[in-house]
PDB file of C-alpha atoms and ligand atoms in Angstrom:
ATOM      1  CA  UNK A   1      96.231  87.905 125.113  1.00  0.00           C
ATOM      2  CA  UNK A   2      94.605  86.675 121.936  1.00  0.00           C
ATOM      3  CA  UNK A   3      92.953  89.137 119.595  1.00  0.00           C
ATOM      4  CA  UNK A   4      89.632  87.337 120.057  1.00  0.00           C
ATOM      5  CA  UNK A   5      89.535  88.592 123.629  1.00  0.00           C
ATOM      6  CA  UNK A   6      89.421  92.200 122.460  1.00  0.00           C
ATOM      7  CA  UNK A   7      85.862  92.188 121.128  1.00  0.00           C
ATOM      8  CA  UNK A   8      83.020  90.211 119.637  1.00  0.00           C
ATOM      9  CA  UNK A   9      85.412  89.550 116.804  1.00  0.00           C
ATOM     10  CA  UNK A  10      89.159  90.073 116.959  1.00  0.00           C
ATOM     11  CA  UNK A  11      91.278  91.826 114.382  1.00  0.00           C
ATOM     12  CA  UNK A  12      92.398  88.685 112.666  1.00  0.00           C
ATOM     13  CA  UNK A  13      88.969  87.049 112.619  1.00  0.00           C
ATOM     14  CA  UNK A  14      87.277  90.019 110.984  1.00  0.00           C
ATOM     15  CA  UNK A  15      86.383  89.641 107.323  1.00  0.00           C
ATOM     16  CA  UNK A  16      88.529  91.546 104.852  1.00  0.00           C
ATOM     17  CA  UNK A  17      86.179  93.993 103.135  1.00  0.00           C
ATOM     18  CA  UNK A  18      86.402  96.833 100.617  1.00  0.00           C
ATOM     19  CA  UNK A  19      86.806 100.480 101.591  1.00  0.00           C
ATOM     20  CA  UNK A  20      84.698 101.934  98.747  1.00  0.00           C
ATOM     21  CA  UNK A  21      81.847  99.520  99.448  1.00  0.00           C
ATOM     22  CA  UNK A  22      81.922 100.314 103.158  1.00  0.00           C
ATOM     23  CA  UNK A  23      82.226 104.065 102.526  1.00  0.00           C
ATOM     24  CA  UNK A  24      79.054 103.874 100.425  1.00  0.00           C
ATOM     25  CA  UNK A  25      77.345 102.071 103.288  1.00  0.00           C
ATOM     26  CA  UNK A  26      78.272 104.927 105.632  1.00  0.00           C
ATOM     27  CA  UNK A  27      77.224 107.693 103.220  1.00  0.00           C
ATOM     28  CA  UNK A  28      73.909 105.962 102.419  1.00  0.00           C
ATOM     29  CA  UNK A  29      72.964 106.231 106.103  1.00  0.00           C
ATOM     30  CA  UNK A  30      73.460 110.001 106.323  1.00  0.00           C
ATOM     31  CA  UNK A  31      70.142 111.830 106.625  1.00  0.00           C
ATOM     32  CA  UNK A  32      70.885 114.726 108.994  1.00  0.00           C
ATOM     33  CA  UNK A  33      73.677 116.709 107.276  1.00  0.00           C
ATOM     34  CA  UNK A  34      76.267 114.812 109.267  1.00  0.00           C
ATOM     35  CA  UNK A  35      79.848 115.991 108.788  1.00  0.00           C
ATOM     36  CA  UNK A  36      82.312 113.481 107.364  1.00  0.00           C
ATOM     37  CA  UNK A  37      86.064 114.007 107.503  1.00  0.00           C
ATOM     38  CA  UNK A  38      87.931 111.802 105.018  1.00  0.00           C
ATOM     39  CA  UNK A  39      91.538 110.987 105.877  1.00  0.00           C
ATOM     40  CA  UNK A  40      94.553 111.540 103.654  1.00  0.00           C
ATOM     41  CA  UNK A  41      94.634 109.639 100.390  1.00  0.00           C
ATOM     42  CA  UNK A  42      92.403 106.663  99.870  1.00  0.00           C
ATOM     43  CA  UNK A  43      89.965 107.423 102.693  1.00  0.00           C
ATOM     44  CA  UNK A  44      88.999 110.779 101.185  1.00  0.00           C
ATOM     45  CA  UNK A  45      89.294 109.564  97.577  1.00  0.00           C
ATOM     46  CA  UNK A  46      86.637 106.917  98.198  1.00  0.00           C
ATOM     47  CA  UNK A  47      84.518 109.443 100.102  1.00  0.00           C
ATOM     48  CA  UNK A  48      84.750 111.776  97.087  1.00  0.00           C
ATOM     49  CA  UNK A  49      83.742 108.915  94.801  1.00  0.00           C
ATOM     50  CA  UNK A  50      80.621 108.310  96.887  1.00  0.00           C
ATOM     51  CA  UNK A  51      79.252 111.723  95.901  1.00  0.00           C
ATOM     52  CA  UNK A  52      80.346 115.143  97.027  1.00  0.00           C
ATOM     53  CA  UNK A  53      78.490 116.722  99.914  1.00  0.00           C
ATOM     54  CA  UNK A  54      79.183 120.171 101.378  1.00  0.00           C
ATOM     55  CA  UNK A  55      79.429 118.516 104.797  1.00  0.00           C
ATOM     56  CA  UNK A  56      82.417 116.434 103.635  1.00  0.00           C
ATOM     57  CA  UNK A  57      85.970 117.553 104.356  1.00  0.00           C
ATOM     58  CA  UNK A  58      88.732 115.954 102.303  1.00  0.00           C
ATOM     59  CA  UNK A  59      92.107 115.841 104.062  1.00  0.00           C
ATOM     60  CA  UNK A  60      94.717 116.177 101.348  1.00  0.00           C
ATOM     61  CA  UNK A  61      98.109 116.298 102.983  1.00  0.00           C
ATOM     62  CA  UNK A  62      98.320 115.452 106.643  1.00  0.00           C
ATOM     63  CA  UNK A  63      98.443 112.013 108.184  1.00  0.00           C
ATOM     64  CA  UNK A  64      96.791 111.719 111.557  1.00  0.00           C
ATOM     65  CA  UNK A  65      94.687 114.876 111.503  1.00  0.00           C
ATOM     66  CA  UNK A  66      91.328 113.375 110.537  1.00  0.00           C
ATOM     67  CA  UNK A  67      90.277 112.479 114.070  1.00  0.00           C
ATOM     68  CA  UNK A  68      91.547 115.730 115.633  1.00  0.00           C
ATOM     69  CA  UNK A  69      89.621 117.767 113.005  1.00  0.00           C
ATOM     70  CA  UNK A  70      86.488 115.651 113.507  1.00  0.00           C
ATOM     71  CA  UNK A  71      86.802 116.093 117.262  1.00  0.00           C
ATOM     72  CA  UNK A  72      86.975 119.860 116.854  1.00  0.00           C
ATOM     73  CA  UNK A  73      83.871 119.899 114.641  1.00  0.00           C
ATOM     74  CA  UNK A  74      82.023 117.604 117.065  1.00  0.00           C
ATOM     75  CA  UNK A  75      82.768 119.925 119.979  1.00  0.00           C
ATOM     76  CA  UNK A  76      81.913 123.079 118.001  1.00  0.00           C
ATOM     77  CA  UNK A  77      78.618 121.659 116.678  1.00  0.00           C
ATOM     78  CA  UNK A  78      77.286 119.197 119.259  1.00  0.00           C
ATOM     79  CA  UNK A  79      73.940 118.836 117.474  1.00  0.00           C
ATOM     80  CA  UNK A  80      75.626 117.537 114.314  1.00  0.00           C
ATOM     81  CA  UNK A  81      76.961 113.985 114.138  1.00  0.00           C
ATOM     82  CA  UNK A  82      80.559 113.836 112.906  1.00  0.00           C
ATOM     83  CA  UNK A  83      82.282 110.862 111.304  1.00  0.00           C
ATOM     84  CA  UNK A  84      86.038 110.497 110.857  1.00  0.00           C
ATOM     85  CA  UNK A  85      87.233 108.058 108.179  1.00  0.00           C
ATOM     86  CA  UNK A  86      90.893 107.314 108.908  1.00  0.00           C
ATOM     87  CA  UNK A  87      93.542 104.877 107.699  1.00  0.00           C
ATOM     88  CA  UNK A  88      95.546 102.679 110.055  1.00  0.00           C
ATOM     89  CA  UNK A  89      98.889 104.240 109.085  1.00  0.00           C
ATOM     90  CA  UNK A  90      97.581 107.721 109.769  1.00  0.00           C
ATOM     91  CA  UNK A  91      96.055 106.754 113.108  1.00  0.00           C
ATOM     92  CA  UNK A  92      99.299 105.055 114.159  1.00  0.00           C
ATOM     93  CA  UNK A  93     101.017 108.400 113.644  1.00  0.00           C
ATOM     94  CA  UNK A  94      98.603 110.155 115.995  1.00  0.00           C
ATOM     95  CA  UNK A  95      97.515 107.615 118.624  1.00  0.00           C
ATOM     96  CA  UNK A  96      97.291 110.281 121.312  1.00  0.00           C
ATOM     97  CA  UNK A  97      94.113 111.637 119.738  1.00  0.00           C
ATOM     98  CA  UNK A  98      92.251 108.533 120.948  1.00  0.00           C
ATOM     99  CA  UNK A  99      92.982 109.438 124.556  1.00  0.00           C
ATOM    100  CA  UNK A 100      91.780 112.989 123.950  1.00  0.00           C
ATOM    101  CA  UNK A 101      88.551 111.750 122.331  1.00  0.00           C
ATOM    102  CA  UNK A 102      87.945 109.396 125.263  1.00  0.00           C
ATOM    103  CA  UNK A 103      88.594 112.137 127.808  1.00  0.00           C
ATOM    104  CA  UNK A 104      86.307 114.711 126.121  1.00  0.00           C
ATOM    105  CA  UNK A 105      83.600 112.098 125.336  1.00  0.00           C
ATOM    106  CA  UNK A 106      81.783 113.797 122.425  1.00  0.00           C
ATOM    107  CA  UNK A 107      78.545 111.808 122.069  1.00  0.00           C
ATOM    108  CA  UNK A 108      78.285 112.873 118.423  1.00  0.00           C
ATOM    109  CA  UNK A 109      81.621 111.498 117.185  1.00  0.00           C
ATOM    110  CA  UNK A 110      82.159 108.237 115.300  1.00  0.00           C
ATOM    111  CA  UNK A 111      85.572 107.088 114.139  1.00  0.00           C
ATOM    112  CA  UNK A 112      85.696 104.613 111.266  1.00  0.00           C
ATOM    113  CA  UNK A 113      89.086 103.016 110.870  1.00  0.00           C
ATOM    114  CA  UNK A 114      90.184 101.475 107.568  1.00  0.00           C
ATOM    115  CA  UNK A 115      92.821  98.895 108.460  1.00  0.00           C
ATOM    116  CA  UNK A 116      94.556  97.465 105.403  1.00  0.00           C
ATOM    117  CA  UNK A 117      97.789  96.884 107.334  1.00  0.00           C
ATOM    118  CA  UNK A 118      99.461  99.168 104.828  1.00  0.00           C
ATOM    119  CA  UNK A 119     100.708 102.626 104.054  1.00  0.00           C
ATOM    120  CA  UNK A 120      99.033 101.824 100.769  1.00  0.00           C
ATOM    121  CA  UNK A 121      99.196 105.080  98.886  1.00  0.00           C
ATOM    122  CA  UNK A 122     102.945 105.494  99.303  1.00  0.00           C
ATOM    123  CA  UNK A 123     103.827 102.026  98.057  1.00  0.00           C
ATOM    124  CA  UNK A 124     102.090  99.562 100.375  1.00  0.00           C
ATOM    125  CA  UNK A 125     104.716  99.397 103.095  1.00  0.00           C
ATOM    126  CA  UNK A 126     103.307  97.359 106.007  1.00  0.00           C
ATOM    127  CA  UNK A 127     102.063  99.031 109.178  1.00  0.00           C
ATOM    128  CA  UNK A 128     102.305  97.673 112.706  1.00  0.00           C
ATOM    129  CA  UNK A 129      98.608  96.797 112.624  1.00  0.00           C
ATOM    130  CA  UNK A 130      99.346  94.138 110.002  1.00  0.00           C
ATOM    131  CA  UNK A 131     101.098  92.096 112.667  1.00  0.00           C
ATOM    132  CA  UNK A 132     101.366  93.295 116.239  1.00  0.00           C
ATOM    133  CA  UNK A 133      99.176  96.330 116.958  1.00  0.00           C
ATOM    134  CA  UNK A 134      95.415  95.867 117.470  1.00  0.00           C
ATOM    135  CA  UNK A 135      93.931  99.319 116.991  1.00  0.00           C
ATOM    136  CA  UNK A 136      90.625  98.404 118.656  1.00  0.00           C
ATOM    137  CA  UNK A 137      92.472  97.230 121.759  1.00  0.00           C
ATOM    138  CA  UNK A 138      94.500 100.451 121.670  1.00  0.00           C
ATOM    139  CA  UNK A 139      91.305 102.548 121.392  1.00  0.00           C
ATOM    140  CA  UNK A 140      89.800 100.720 124.357  1.00  0.00           C
ATOM    141  CA  UNK A 141      92.969 101.175 126.322  1.00  0.00           C
ATOM    142  CA  UNK A 142      92.790 104.888 125.548  1.00  0.00           C
ATOM    143  CA  UNK A 143      89.307 104.931 127.068  1.00  0.00           C
ATOM    144  CA  UNK A 144      86.984 104.523 124.078  1.00  0.00           C
ATOM    145  CA  UNK A 145      84.920 101.647 125.464  1.00  0.00           C
ATOM    146  CA  UNK A 146      82.658 101.524 122.421  1.00  0.00           C
ATOM    147  CA  UNK A 147      85.308 100.242 120.007  1.00  0.00           C
ATOM    148  CA  UNK A 148      84.845  97.127 117.886  1.00  0.00           C
ATOM    149  CA  UNK A 149      86.005  95.267 114.830  1.00  0.00           C
ATOM    150  CA  UNK A 150      83.283  94.831 112.200  1.00  0.00           C
ATOM    151  CA  UNK A 151      82.955  91.098 111.634  1.00  0.00           C
ATOM    152  CA  UNK A 152      81.494  91.521 108.129  1.00  0.00           C
ATOM    153  CA  UNK A 153      79.427  93.980 106.069  1.00  0.00           C
ATOM    154  CA  UNK A 154      76.194  93.333 107.998  1.00  0.00           C
ATOM    155  CA  UNK A 155      77.984  93.875 111.288  1.00  0.00           C
ATOM    156  CA  UNK A 156      79.524  97.073 109.896  1.00  0.00           C
ATOM    157  CA  UNK A 157      76.045  98.358 108.924  1.00  0.00           C
ATOM    158  CA  UNK A 158      74.741  97.559 112.383  1.00  0.00           C
ATOM    159  CA  UNK A 159      77.661  99.259 114.139  1.00  0.00           C
ATOM    160  CA  UNK A 160      77.374 102.402 112.012  1.00  0.00           C
ATOM    161  CA  UNK A 161      73.603 102.646 112.540  1.00  0.00           C
ATOM    162  CA  UNK A 162      74.068 102.300 116.295  1.00  0.00           C
ATOM    163  CA  UNK A 163      76.872 104.885 116.353  1.00  0.00           C
ATOM    164  CA  UNK A 164      74.759 107.439 114.471  1.00  0.00           C
ATOM    165  CA  UNK A 165      72.274 107.457 117.335  1.00  0.00           C
ATOM    166  CA  UNK A 166      74.712 109.732 119.187  1.00  0.00           C
ATOM    167  CA  UNK A 167      75.787 107.366 121.910  1.00  0.00           C
ATOM    168  CA  UNK A 168      79.440 107.972 121.170  1.00  0.00           C
ATOM    169  CA  UNK A 169      82.242 108.408 121.041  1.00  0.00           C
ATOM    170  CA  UNK A 170      82.658 105.156 119.188  1.00  0.00           C
ATOM    171  CA  UNK A 171      85.241 103.528 116.959  1.00  0.00           C
ATOM    172  CA  UNK A 172      84.416 100.997 114.258  1.00  0.00           C
ATOM    173  CA  UNK A 173      87.377  99.216 112.725  1.00  0.00           C
ATOM    174  CA  UNK A 174      87.201  97.391 109.414  1.00  0.00           C
ATOM    175  CA  UNK A 175      89.826  95.188 107.868  1.00  0.00           C
ATOM    176  CA  UNK A 176      90.028  96.156 104.227  1.00  0.00           C
ATOM    177  CA  UNK A 177      91.701  94.859 101.109  1.00  0.00           C
ATOM    178  CA  UNK A 178      94.530  96.504  99.179  1.00  0.00           C
ATOM    179  CA  UNK A 179      92.398  97.691  96.256  1.00  0.00           C
ATOM    180  CA  UNK A 180      93.143 101.291  95.288  1.00  0.00           C
ATOM    181  CA  UNK A 181      90.521 104.009  95.737  1.00  0.00           C
ATOM    182  CA  UNK A 182      88.083 104.281  92.855  1.00  0.00           C
ATOM    183  CA  UNK A 183      88.642 108.013  92.143  1.00  0.00           C
ATOM    184  CA  UNK A 184      90.852 110.932  93.084  1.00  0.00           C
ATOM    185  CA  UNK A 185      89.721 114.052  94.931  1.00  0.00           C
ATOM    186  CA  UNK A 186      90.220 117.340  93.063  1.00  0.00           C
ATOM    187  CA  UNK A 187      93.227 118.986  94.706  1.00  0.00           C
ATOM    188  CA  UNK A 188      91.727 122.372  95.526  1.00  0.00           C
ATOM    189  CA  UNK A 189      92.209 122.983  99.253  1.00  0.00           C
ATOM    190  CA  UNK A 190      90.636 126.449  99.253  1.00  0.00           C
ATOM    191  CA  UNK A 191      87.456 125.177  97.593  1.00  0.00           C
ATOM    192  CA  UNK A 192      87.333 122.177  99.926  1.00  0.00           C
ATOM    193  CA  UNK A 193      87.562 124.446 102.961  1.00  0.00           C
ATOM    194  CA  UNK A 194      85.028 126.978 101.634  1.00  0.00           C
ATOM    195  CA  UNK A 195      82.443 124.330 100.735  1.00  0.00           C
ATOM    196  CA  UNK A 196      82.863 122.660 104.102  1.00  0.00           C
ATOM    197  CA  UNK A 197      82.359 125.945 105.952  1.00  0.00           C
ATOM    198  CA  UNK A 198      79.182 126.583 103.966  1.00  0.00           C
ATOM    199  CA  UNK A 199      78.105 122.997 104.587  1.00  0.00           C
ATOM    200  CA  UNK A 200      78.464 123.489 108.312  1.00  0.00           C
ATOM    201  CA  UNK A 201      76.571 126.771 108.149  1.00  0.00           C
ATOM    202  CA  UNK A 202      79.448 128.820 109.517  1.00  0.00           C
ATOM    203  CA  UNK A 203      79.864 130.983 106.419  1.00  0.00           C
ATOM    204  CA  UNK A 204      77.056 132.817 104.656  1.00  0.00           C
TER     205      UNK A 204
HETATM  206  C1  TPP B 301     103.340 113.486 108.308  1.00  0.00           C
HETATM  207  C2  TPP B 301     103.340 112.708 107.029  1.00  0.00           C
HETATM  208  N1  TPP B 301     104.225 111.684 106.853  1.00  0.00           N
HETATM  209  C3  TPP B 301     104.225 110.988 105.709  1.00  0.00           C
HETATM  210  C4  TPP B 301     103.369 111.333 104.679  1.00  0.00           C
HETATM  211  C5  TPP B 301     103.383 110.517 103.360  1.00  0.00           C
HETATM  212  N2  TPP B 301     102.193 109.679 103.299  1.00  0.00           N
HETATM  213  C6  TPP B 301     101.053 110.127 102.726  1.00  0.00           C
HETATM  214  S1  TPP B 301      99.802 109.021 102.804  1.00  0.00           S
HETATM  215  C7  TPP B 301     100.790 107.892 103.589  1.00  0.00           C
HETATM  216  C8  TPP B 301     100.245 106.557 103.978  1.00  0.00           C
HETATM  217  C9  TPP B 301      98.900 106.621 104.666  1.00  0.00           C
HETATM  218  O1  TPP B 301      98.572 105.349 105.167  1.00  0.00           O
HETATM  219  P1  TPP B 301      97.121 105.046 105.693  1.00  0.00           P
HETATM  220  O2  TPP B 301      96.607 106.165 106.490  1.00  0.00           O
HETATM  221  O3  TPP B 301      97.112 103.701 106.310  1.00  0.00           O
HETATM  222  O4  TPP B 301      96.225 105.020 104.360  1.00  0.00           O
HETATM  223  P2  TPP B 301      96.347 104.074 103.055  1.00  0.00           P
HETATM  224  O5  TPP B 301      97.364 104.721 102.163  1.00  0.00           O
HETATM  225  O6  TPP B 301      96.729 102.712 103.496  1.00  0.00           O
HETATM  226  O7  TPP B 301      94.969 104.139 102.473  1.00  0.00           O
HETATM  227  C10 TPP B 301     102.084 108.403 103.791  1.00  0.00           C
HETATM  228  C11 TPP B 301     103.197 107.668 104.422  1.00  0.00           C
HETATM  229  C12 TPP B 301     102.489 112.421 104.906  1.00  0.00           C
HETATM  230  N3  TPP B 301     101.623 112.825 103.985  1.00  0.00           N
HETATM  231  N4  TPP B 301     102.493 113.075 106.088  1.00  0.00           N
END
């Protein structure tokens, strides 16, 4: 099966874009105190660089936990839209979460996948998605029908805007370049957790 059969645009036809630019595009669309969970390393570094919000959670140490955490928040607070920003290497470590998301069908959950084909932050070792694994096809196979590669920046904007209307769960995958994140998140896990709990209104 060719990649082009997996969506409007296949993995290898999608434009290579920039994670910080696309993260800004996501954050600029947030108007309803949406929660955003930034994955380990670059995903949360670029989220941090886009401006800190109490509804942002910055995952510092664990690969693969961004989507499970976002799923938990989405189930706990169904009126709040929740966005998971996750890297391809981290998702590959935790593919089972896609099946759980599909089974539980939270309408308020959007997964944004940054696919640079690399474990970039640990030395740019290649991931399986650089060659053989199509993470959109895997998401669809897991049961997330609303999964697509963003063809370019305009398509990404359109997909994010549609996802924020709560018709999820959805997964938007973007091919991204190997540029490093533009900043580094302050490593203060207690403060990150406390601010997030306040941001979600679960701590007075
Ligand atoms: C369970 C686990 N294994 C390995 C690591 C080391 N590690 C931290 S980030 C990372 C790569 C993450 O790759 P990806 O999610 O694709 O993000 P990128 O670095 O490409 O932005 C690795 C291997 C870790 N933190 N946790």
